[in-house]
């Protein structure tokens, strides 16, 4: 179950992310690609960015596909909804502060295939 890996009411605790995201219980300490980042992307993005004809030619269902968008700056630009990028998920709700924190931490660690 992907949801087991996503910050949930039962599995979260307060740590230093609380300072950055007041009011949210968020544990980004064990962020990995396979257990954390890919499940978030699968459930929020891959209805459009998966399969044989991904939106905008951007495939996010493999590590290589995601890494390409990390390296060109578009992944973080789109999900943090920075002005120069097309906000993602398109026509959807912005990812939670906790999920953004987890993805940011993974990107800042060099976006390893872990
Ligand atoms: C409803 C379909 C849909 C969903 C869901 C969606 N995207 Fe997109 N995405 C698109 C389309 C279409 C484009 C092409 C640009 C546009 O039309 O805004 C795009 C463009 C992008 C771009 C390029 C942005 C740029 O400024 O060049 C990135 C990166 C991206 N998506 C990542 C994601 C991520 C990560 C998620 C999930 C958090 C996501 N998308 C969810 C349809 C979607």
mmCIF file with all atom_site columns, C-alpha atoms and ligand atoms in Angstrom:
data_model
loop_
_atom_site.group_PDB
_atom_site.id
_atom_site.type_symbol
_atom_site.label_atom_id
_atom_site.label_alt_id
_atom_site.label_comp_id
_atom_site.label_asym_id
_atom_site.label_entity_id
_atom_site.label_seq_id
_atom_site.pdbx_PDB_ins_code
_atom_site.Cartn_x
_atom_site.Cartn_y
_atom_site.Cartn_z
_atom_site.occupancy
_atom_site.B_iso_or_equiv
_atom_site.pdbx_formal_charge
_atom_site.auth_seq_id
_atom_site.auth_comp_id
_atom_site.auth_asym_id
_atom_site.auth_atom_id
_atom_site.pdbx_PDB_model_num
ATOM   1   C  CA  . UNK A 1 1   ? 0.000  0.000  0.000   1.00 0.00 ? 1   UNK A CA  1
ATOM   2   C  CA  . UNK A 1 2   ? 1.535  3.256  -1.094  1.00 0.00 ? 2   UNK A CA  1
ATOM   3   C  CA  . UNK A 1 3   ? -0.279 5.191  1.574   1.00 0.00 ? 3   UNK A CA  1
ATOM   4   C  CA  . UNK A 1 4   ? 1.725  3.423  4.253   1.00 0.00 ? 4   UNK A CA  1
ATOM   5   C  CA  . UNK A 1 5   ? 4.737  5.393  3.176   1.00 0.00 ? 5   UNK A CA  1
ATOM   6   C  CA  . UNK A 1 6   ? 3.122  8.784  3.009   1.00 0.00 ? 6   UNK A CA  1
ATOM   7   C  CA  . UNK A 1 7   ? 2.943  11.040 6.022   1.00 0.00 ? 7   UNK A CA  1
ATOM   8   C  CA  . UNK A 1 8   ? -0.213 9.901  7.776   1.00 0.00 ? 8   UNK A CA  1
ATOM   9   C  CA  . UNK A 1 9   ? -1.930 10.751 10.982  1.00 0.00 ? 9   UNK A CA  1
ATOM   10  C  CA  . UNK A 1 10  ? -0.799 7.549  12.642  1.00 0.00 ? 10  UNK A CA  1
ATOM   11  C  CA  . UNK A 1 11  ? 2.824  7.427  11.553  1.00 0.00 ? 11  UNK A CA  1
ATOM   12  C  CA  . UNK A 1 12  ? 3.959  11.030 11.849  1.00 0.00 ? 12  UNK A CA  1
ATOM   13  C  CA  . UNK A 1 13  ? 5.626  12.769 14.700  1.00 0.00 ? 13  UNK A CA  1
ATOM   14  C  CA  . UNK A 1 14  ? 6.867  16.247 15.303  1.00 0.00 ? 14  UNK A CA  1
ATOM   15  C  CA  . UNK A 1 15  ? 10.480 16.935 14.473  1.00 0.00 ? 15  UNK A CA  1
ATOM   16  C  CA  . UNK A 1 16  ? 12.457 19.883 13.239  1.00 0.00 ? 16  UNK A CA  1
ATOM   17  C  CA  . UNK A 1 17  ? 10.294 20.223 10.117  1.00 0.00 ? 17  UNK A CA  1
ATOM   18  C  CA  . UNK A 1 18  ? 7.742  21.583 12.517  1.00 0.00 ? 18  UNK A CA  1
ATOM   19  C  CA  . UNK A 1 19  ? 9.830  24.741 12.657  1.00 0.00 ? 19  UNK A CA  1
ATOM   20  C  CA  . UNK A 1 20  ? 9.564  25.154 8.899   1.00 0.00 ? 20  UNK A CA  1
ATOM   21  C  CA  . UNK A 1 21  ? 5.977  24.029 8.525   1.00 0.00 ? 21  UNK A CA  1
ATOM   22  C  CA  . UNK A 1 22  ? 4.109  25.019 11.659  1.00 0.00 ? 22  UNK A CA  1
ATOM   23  C  CA  . UNK A 1 23  ? 0.997  23.027 12.286  1.00 0.00 ? 23  UNK A CA  1
ATOM   24  C  CA  . UNK A 1 24  ? 2.025  20.036 10.225  1.00 0.00 ? 24  UNK A CA  1
ATOM   25  C  CA  . UNK A 1 25  ? 3.332  16.817 11.681  1.00 0.00 ? 25  UNK A CA  1
ATOM   26  C  CA  . UNK A 1 26  ? 5.993  15.759 9.263   1.00 0.00 ? 26  UNK A CA  1
ATOM   27  C  CA  . UNK A 1 27  ? 8.811  13.247 9.374   1.00 0.00 ? 27  UNK A CA  1
ATOM   28  C  CA  . UNK A 1 28  ? 11.078 13.662 6.378   1.00 0.00 ? 28  UNK A CA  1
ATOM   29  C  CA  . UNK A 1 29  ? 14.017 11.967 8.072   1.00 0.00 ? 29  UNK A CA  1
ATOM   30  C  CA  . UNK A 1 30  ? 13.862 8.722  6.113   1.00 0.00 ? 30  UNK A CA  1
ATOM   31  C  CA  . UNK A 1 31  ? 13.069 10.028 2.655   1.00 0.00 ? 31  UNK A CA  1
ATOM   32  C  CA  . UNK A 1 32  ? 14.097 7.665  -0.118  1.00 0.00 ? 32  UNK A CA  1
ATOM   33  C  CA  . UNK A 1 33  ? 13.111 7.507  -3.761  1.00 0.00 ? 33  UNK A CA  1
ATOM   34  C  CA  . UNK A 1 34  ? 11.503 4.081  -3.700  1.00 0.00 ? 34  UNK A CA  1
ATOM   35  C  CA  . UNK A 1 35  ? 9.627  4.272  -0.419  1.00 0.00 ? 35  UNK A CA  1
ATOM   36  C  CA  . UNK A 1 36  ? 8.661  7.947  -0.306  1.00 0.00 ? 36  UNK A CA  1
ATOM   37  C  CA  . UNK A 1 37  ? 9.169  10.001 -3.467  1.00 0.00 ? 37  UNK A CA  1
ATOM   38  C  CA  . UNK A 1 38  ? 7.894  7.594  -6.113  1.00 0.00 ? 38  UNK A CA  1
ATOM   39  C  CA  . UNK A 1 39  ? 4.688  6.736  -4.202  1.00 0.00 ? 39  UNK A CA  1
ATOM   40  C  CA  . UNK A 1 40  ? 3.879  10.462 -3.852  1.00 0.00 ? 40  UNK A CA  1
ATOM   41  C  CA  . UNK A 1 41  ? 4.459  10.988 -7.571  1.00 0.00 ? 41  UNK A CA  1
ATOM   42  C  CA  . UNK A 1 42  ? 2.569  7.839  -8.521  1.00 0.00 ? 42  UNK A CA  1
ATOM   43  C  CA  . UNK A 1 43  ? -0.552 8.906  -6.687  1.00 0.00 ? 43  UNK A CA  1
ATOM   44  C  CA  . UNK A 1 44  ? -0.461 12.590 -7.655  1.00 0.00 ? 44  UNK A CA  1
ATOM   45  C  CA  . UNK A 1 45  ? 1.158  12.767 -11.067 1.00 0.00 ? 45  UNK A CA  1
ATOM   46  C  CA  . UNK A 1 46  ? 1.190  9.565  -13.011 1.00 0.00 ? 46  UNK A CA  1
ATOM   47  C  CA  . UNK A 1 47  ? -2.416 9.611  -14.132 1.00 0.00 ? 47  UNK A CA  1
ATOM   48  C  CA  . UNK A 1 48  ? -0.936 12.091 -16.622 1.00 0.00 ? 48  UNK A CA  1
ATOM   49  C  CA  . UNK A 1 49  ? 2.816  11.477 -16.515 1.00 0.00 ? 49  UNK A CA  1
ATOM   50  C  CA  . UNK A 1 50  ? 2.785  7.686  -16.687 1.00 0.00 ? 50  UNK A CA  1
ATOM   51  C  CA  . UNK A 1 51  ? 2.112  5.131  -19.372 1.00 0.00 ? 51  UNK A CA  1
ATOM   52  C  CA  . UNK A 1 52  ? 3.059  5.184  -23.030 1.00 0.00 ? 52  UNK A CA  1
ATOM   53  C  CA  . UNK A 1 53  ? 1.995  8.738  -23.836 1.00 0.00 ? 53  UNK A CA  1
ATOM   54  C  CA  . UNK A 1 54  ? 2.839  10.868 -20.784 1.00 0.00 ? 54  UNK A CA  1
ATOM   55  C  CA  . UNK A 1 55  ? 1.688  14.499 -20.722 1.00 0.00 ? 55  UNK A CA  1
ATOM   56  C  CA  . UNK A 1 56  ? 4.193  16.918 -22.254 1.00 0.00 ? 56  UNK A CA  1
ATOM   57  C  CA  . UNK A 1 57  ? 6.434  13.916 -22.988 1.00 0.00 ? 57  UNK A CA  1
ATOM   58  C  CA  . UNK A 1 58  ? 7.408  13.950 -19.314 1.00 0.00 ? 58  UNK A CA  1
ATOM   59  C  CA  . UNK A 1 59  ? 7.432  10.437 -17.871 1.00 0.00 ? 59  UNK A CA  1
ATOM   60  C  CA  . UNK A 1 60  ? 7.583  10.241 -14.095 1.00 0.00 ? 60  UNK A CA  1
ATOM   61  C  CA  . UNK A 1 61  ? 7.054  6.533  -13.549 1.00 0.00 ? 61  UNK A CA  1
ATOM   62  C  CA  . UNK A 1 62  ? 10.745 5.608  -13.471 1.00 0.00 ? 62  UNK A CA  1
ATOM   63  C  CA  . UNK A 1 63  ? 13.755 6.896  -11.563 1.00 0.00 ? 63  UNK A CA  1
ATOM   64  C  CA  . UNK A 1 64  ? 15.417 8.024  -14.795 1.00 0.00 ? 64  UNK A CA  1
ATOM   65  C  CA  . UNK A 1 65  ? 12.350 9.989  -15.831 1.00 0.00 ? 65  UNK A CA  1
ATOM   66  C  CA  . UNK A 1 66  ? 12.030 11.729 -12.485 1.00 0.00 ? 66  UNK A CA  1
ATOM   67  C  CA  . UNK A 1 67  ? 15.765 12.411 -12.270 1.00 0.00 ? 67  UNK A CA  1
ATOM   68  C  CA  . UNK A 1 68  ? 15.721 14.169 -15.641 1.00 0.00 ? 68  UNK A CA  1
ATOM   69  C  CA  . UNK A 1 69  ? 13.102 16.610 -14.331 1.00 0.00 ? 69  UNK A CA  1
ATOM   70  C  CA  . UNK A 1 70  ? 15.016 17.104 -11.084 1.00 0.00 ? 70  UNK A CA  1
ATOM   71  C  CA  . UNK A 1 71  ? 18.215 17.920 -12.940 1.00 0.00 ? 71  UNK A CA  1
ATOM   72  C  CA  . UNK A 1 72  ? 16.606 20.447 -15.277 1.00 0.00 ? 72  UNK A CA  1
ATOM   73  C  CA  . UNK A 1 73  ? 14.928 22.154 -12.321 1.00 0.00 ? 73  UNK A CA  1
ATOM   74  C  CA  . UNK A 1 74  ? 11.399 21.601 -13.569 1.00 0.00 ? 74  UNK A CA  1
ATOM   75  C  CA  . UNK A 1 75  ? 10.254 19.059 -10.988 1.00 0.00 ? 75  UNK A CA  1
ATOM   76  C  CA  . UNK A 1 76  ? 10.781 21.302 -7.991  1.00 0.00 ? 76  UNK A CA  1
ATOM   77  C  CA  . UNK A 1 77  ? 9.701  24.399 -9.940  1.00 0.00 ? 77  UNK A CA  1
ATOM   78  C  CA  . UNK A 1 78  ? 6.422  22.780 -10.919 1.00 0.00 ? 78  UNK A CA  1
ATOM   79  C  CA  . UNK A 1 79  ? 5.473  21.232 -7.560  1.00 0.00 ? 79  UNK A CA  1
ATOM   80  C  CA  . UNK A 1 80  ? 6.551  24.257 -5.516  1.00 0.00 ? 80  UNK A CA  1
ATOM   81  C  CA  . UNK A 1 81  ? 4.548  26.249 -8.064  1.00 0.00 ? 81  UNK A CA  1
ATOM   82  C  CA  . UNK A 1 82  ? 7.286  28.768 -8.746  1.00 0.00 ? 82  UNK A CA  1
ATOM   83  C  CA  . UNK A 1 83  ? 6.276  31.538 -11.117 1.00 0.00 ? 83  UNK A CA  1
ATOM   84  C  CA  . UNK A 1 84  ? 8.404  30.429 -14.073 1.00 0.00 ? 84  UNK A CA  1
ATOM   85  C  CA  . UNK A 1 85  ? 6.930  26.928 -14.183 1.00 0.00 ? 85  UNK A CA  1
ATOM   86  C  CA  . UNK A 1 86  ? 3.636  25.349 -14.991 1.00 0.00 ? 86  UNK A CA  1
ATOM   87  C  CA  . UNK A 1 87  ? 2.073  24.542 -11.592 1.00 0.00 ? 87  UNK A CA  1
ATOM   88  C  CA  . UNK A 1 88  ? 1.621  20.843 -10.818 1.00 0.00 ? 88  UNK A CA  1
ATOM   89  C  CA  . UNK A 1 89  ? -0.379 18.759 -10.282 1.00 0.00 ? 89  UNK A CA  1
ATOM   90  C  CA  . UNK A 1 90  ? -2.155 20.397 -13.194 1.00 0.00 ? 90  UNK A CA  1
ATOM   91  C  CA  . UNK A 1 91  ? -5.663 21.507 -12.246 1.00 0.00 ? 91  UNK A CA  1
ATOM   92  C  CA  . UNK A 1 92  ? -5.143 19.777 -8.900  1.00 0.00 ? 92  UNK A CA  1
ATOM   93  C  CA  . UNK A 1 93  ? -4.345 20.592 -5.311  1.00 0.00 ? 93  UNK A CA  1
ATOM   94  C  CA  . UNK A 1 94  ? -0.782 21.548 -4.471  1.00 0.00 ? 94  UNK A CA  1
ATOM   95  C  CA  . UNK A 1 95  ? 1.129  18.790 -2.699  1.00 0.00 ? 95  UNK A CA  1
ATOM   96  C  CA  . UNK A 1 96  ? 1.042  19.022 1.090   1.00 0.00 ? 96  UNK A CA  1
ATOM   97  C  CA  . UNK A 1 97  ? 3.825  20.905 2.847   1.00 0.00 ? 97  UNK A CA  1
ATOM   98  C  CA  . UNK A 1 98  ? 4.944  17.577 4.298   1.00 0.00 ? 98  UNK A CA  1
ATOM   99  C  CA  . UNK A 1 99  ? 5.199  15.862 0.922   1.00 0.00 ? 99  UNK A CA  1
ATOM   100 C  CA  . UNK A 1 100 ? 6.986  18.890 -0.527  1.00 0.00 ? 100 UNK A CA  1
ATOM   101 C  CA  . UNK A 1 101 ? 9.443  18.805 2.389   1.00 0.00 ? 101 UNK A CA  1
ATOM   102 C  CA  . UNK A 1 102 ? 10.139 15.122 1.783   1.00 0.00 ? 102 UNK A CA  1
ATOM   103 C  CA  . UNK A 1 103 ? 10.764 15.629 -1.916  1.00 0.00 ? 103 UNK A CA  1
ATOM   104 C  CA  . UNK A 1 104 ? 12.915 18.698 -1.269  1.00 0.00 ? 104 UNK A CA  1
ATOM   105 C  CA  . UNK A 1 105 ? 15.034 16.800 1.193   1.00 0.00 ? 105 UNK A CA  1
ATOM   106 C  CA  . UNK A 1 106 ? 15.567 14.018 -1.328  1.00 0.00 ? 106 UNK A CA  1
ATOM   107 C  CA  . UNK A 1 107 ? 16.472 16.516 -4.085  1.00 0.00 ? 107 UNK A CA  1
ATOM   108 C  CA  . UNK A 1 108 ? 18.877 18.334 -1.768  1.00 0.00 ? 108 UNK A CA  1
ATOM   109 C  CA  . UNK A 1 109 ? 20.559 15.004 -1.012  1.00 0.00 ? 109 UNK A CA  1
ATOM   110 C  CA  . UNK A 1 110 ? 21.363 14.683 -4.724  1.00 0.00 ? 110 UNK A CA  1
ATOM   111 C  CA  . UNK A 1 111 ? 18.191 12.807 -5.729  1.00 0.00 ? 111 UNK A CA  1
ATOM   112 C  CA  . UNK A 1 112 ? 19.726 9.359  -5.186  1.00 0.00 ? 112 UNK A CA  1
ATOM   113 C  CA  . UNK A 1 113 ? 18.196 6.191  -6.598  1.00 0.00 ? 113 UNK A CA  1
ATOM   114 C  CA  . UNK A 1 114 ? 17.568 4.687  -3.187  1.00 0.00 ? 114 UNK A CA  1
HETATM 115 C  C1  . LIG B 2 .   ? -4.046 16.326 -15.143 1.00 0.00 ? 1   LIG B C1  1
HETATM 116 C  C2  . LIG B 2 .   ? -2.791 15.942 -15.757 1.00 0.00 ? 1   LIG B C2  1
HETATM 117 C  C3  . LIG B 2 .   ? -1.506 16.240 -15.000 1.00 0.00 ? 1   LIG B C3  1
HETATM 118 C  C4  . LIG B 2 .   ? -1.179 15.948 -13.710 1.00 0.00 ? 1   LIG B C4  1
HETATM 119 C  C5  . LIG B 2 .   ? -2.035 15.261 -12.648 1.00 0.00 ? 1   LIG B C5  1
HETATM 120 C  C6  . LIG B 2 .   ? 0.175  16.388 -13.520 1.00 0.00 ? 1   LIG B C6  1
HETATM 121 N  N1  . LIG B 2 .   ? 0.660  16.940 -14.669 1.00 0.00 ? 1   LIG B N1  1
HETATM 122 FE FE1 . LIG B 2 .   ? 2.520  17.699 -14.942 1.00 0.00 ? 1   LIG B FE1 1
HETATM 123 N  N2  . LIG B 2 .   ? 1.998  18.368 -16.798 1.00 0.00 ? 1   LIG B N2  1
HETATM 124 C  C7  . LIG B 2 .   ? 0.782  18.126 -17.407 1.00 0.00 ? 1   LIG B C7  1
HETATM 125 C  C8  . LIG B 2 .   ? 0.743  18.841 -18.674 1.00 0.00 ? 1   LIG B C8  1
HETATM 126 C  C9  . LIG B 2 .   ? -0.400 18.824 -19.677 1.00 0.00 ? 1   LIG B C9  1
HETATM 127 C  C10 . LIG B 2 .   ? 1.989  19.541 -18.780 1.00 0.00 ? 1   LIG B C10 1
HETATM 128 C  C11 . LIG B 2 .   ? 2.440  20.494 -19.906 1.00 0.00 ? 1   LIG B C11 1
HETATM 129 C  C12 . LIG B 2 .   ? 2.400  21.924 -19.412 1.00 0.00 ? 1   LIG B C12 1
HETATM 130 C  C13 . LIG B 2 .   ? 1.004  22.415 -19.127 1.00 0.00 ? 1   LIG B C13 1
HETATM 131 O  O1  . LIG B 2 .   ? 0.069  22.113 -19.907 1.00 0.00 ? 1   LIG B O1  1
HETATM 132 O  O2  . LIG B 2 .   ? 0.814  23.080 -18.095 1.00 0.00 ? 1   LIG B O2  1
HETATM 133 C  C14 . LIG B 2 .   ? 2.739  19.207 -17.588 1.00 0.00 ? 1   LIG B C14 1
HETATM 134 C  C15 . LIG B 2 .   ? 4.004  19.678 -17.313 1.00 0.00 ? 1   LIG B C15 1
HETATM 135 C  C16 . LIG B 2 .   ? 4.788  19.265 -16.261 1.00 0.00 ? 1   LIG B C16 1
HETATM 136 C  C17 . LIG B 2 .   ? 6.151  19.672 -16.026 1.00 0.00 ? 1   LIG B C17 1
HETATM 137 C  C18 . LIG B 2 .   ? 6.948  20.682 -16.862 1.00 0.00 ? 1   LIG B C18 1
HETATM 138 C  C19 . LIG B 2 .   ? 6.645  22.048 -16.237 1.00 0.00 ? 1   LIG B C19 1
HETATM 139 C  C20 . LIG B 2 .   ? 7.306  23.209 -16.939 1.00 0.00 ? 1   LIG B C20 1
HETATM 140 O  O3  . LIG B 2 .   ? 7.142  24.337 -16.439 1.00 0.00 ? 1   LIG B O3  1
HETATM 141 O  O4  . LIG B 2 .   ? 7.958  22.996 -17.966 1.00 0.00 ? 1   LIG B O4  1
HETATM 142 C  C21 . LIG B 2 .   ? 6.589  19.017 -14.918 1.00 0.00 ? 1   LIG B C21 1
HETATM 143 C  C22 . LIG B 2 .   ? 7.954  19.063 -14.286 1.00 0.00 ? 1   LIG B C22 1
HETATM 144 C  C23 . LIG B 2 .   ? 5.469  18.250 -14.428 1.00 0.00 ? 1   LIG B C23 1
HETATM 145 N  N3  . LIG B 2 .   ? 4.404  18.413 -15.263 1.00 0.00 ? 1   LIG B N3  1
HETATM 146 C  C24 . LIG B 2 .   ? 5.492  17.489 -13.279 1.00 0.00 ? 1   LIG B C24 1
HETATM 147 C  C25 . LIG B 2 .   ? 4.344  17.010 -12.647 1.00 0.00 ? 1   LIG B C25 1
HETATM 148 C  C26 . LIG B 2 .   ? 4.338  16.487 -11.307 1.00 0.00 ? 1   LIG B C26 1
HETATM 149 C  C27 . LIG B 2 .   ? 5.568  16.299 -10.451 1.00 0.00 ? 1   LIG B C27 1
HETATM 150 C  C28 . LIG B 2 .   ? 3.042  16.172 -11.032 1.00 0.00 ? 1   LIG B C28 1
HETATM 151 C  C29 . LIG B 2 .   ? 2.472  15.646 -9.739  1.00 0.00 ? 1   LIG B C29 1
HETATM 152 C  C30 . LIG B 2 .   ? 2.773  16.409 -8.544  1.00 0.00 ? 1   LIG B C30 1
HETATM 153 C  C31 . LIG B 2 .   ? 2.247  16.479 -12.206 1.00 0.00 ? 1   LIG B C31 1
HETATM 154 N  N4  . LIG B 2 .   ? 3.075  17.001 -13.146 1.00 0.00 ? 1   LIG B N4  1
HETATM 155 C  C32 . LIG B 2 .   ? 0.876  16.248 -12.334 1.00 0.00 ? 1   LIG B C32 1
HETATM 156 C  C33 . LIG B 2 .   ? -0.243 17.342 -16.913 1.00 0.00 ? 1   LIG B C33 1
HETATM 157 C  C34 . LIG B 2 .   ? -0.335 16.874 -15.603 1.00 0.00 ? 1   LIG B C34 1
#
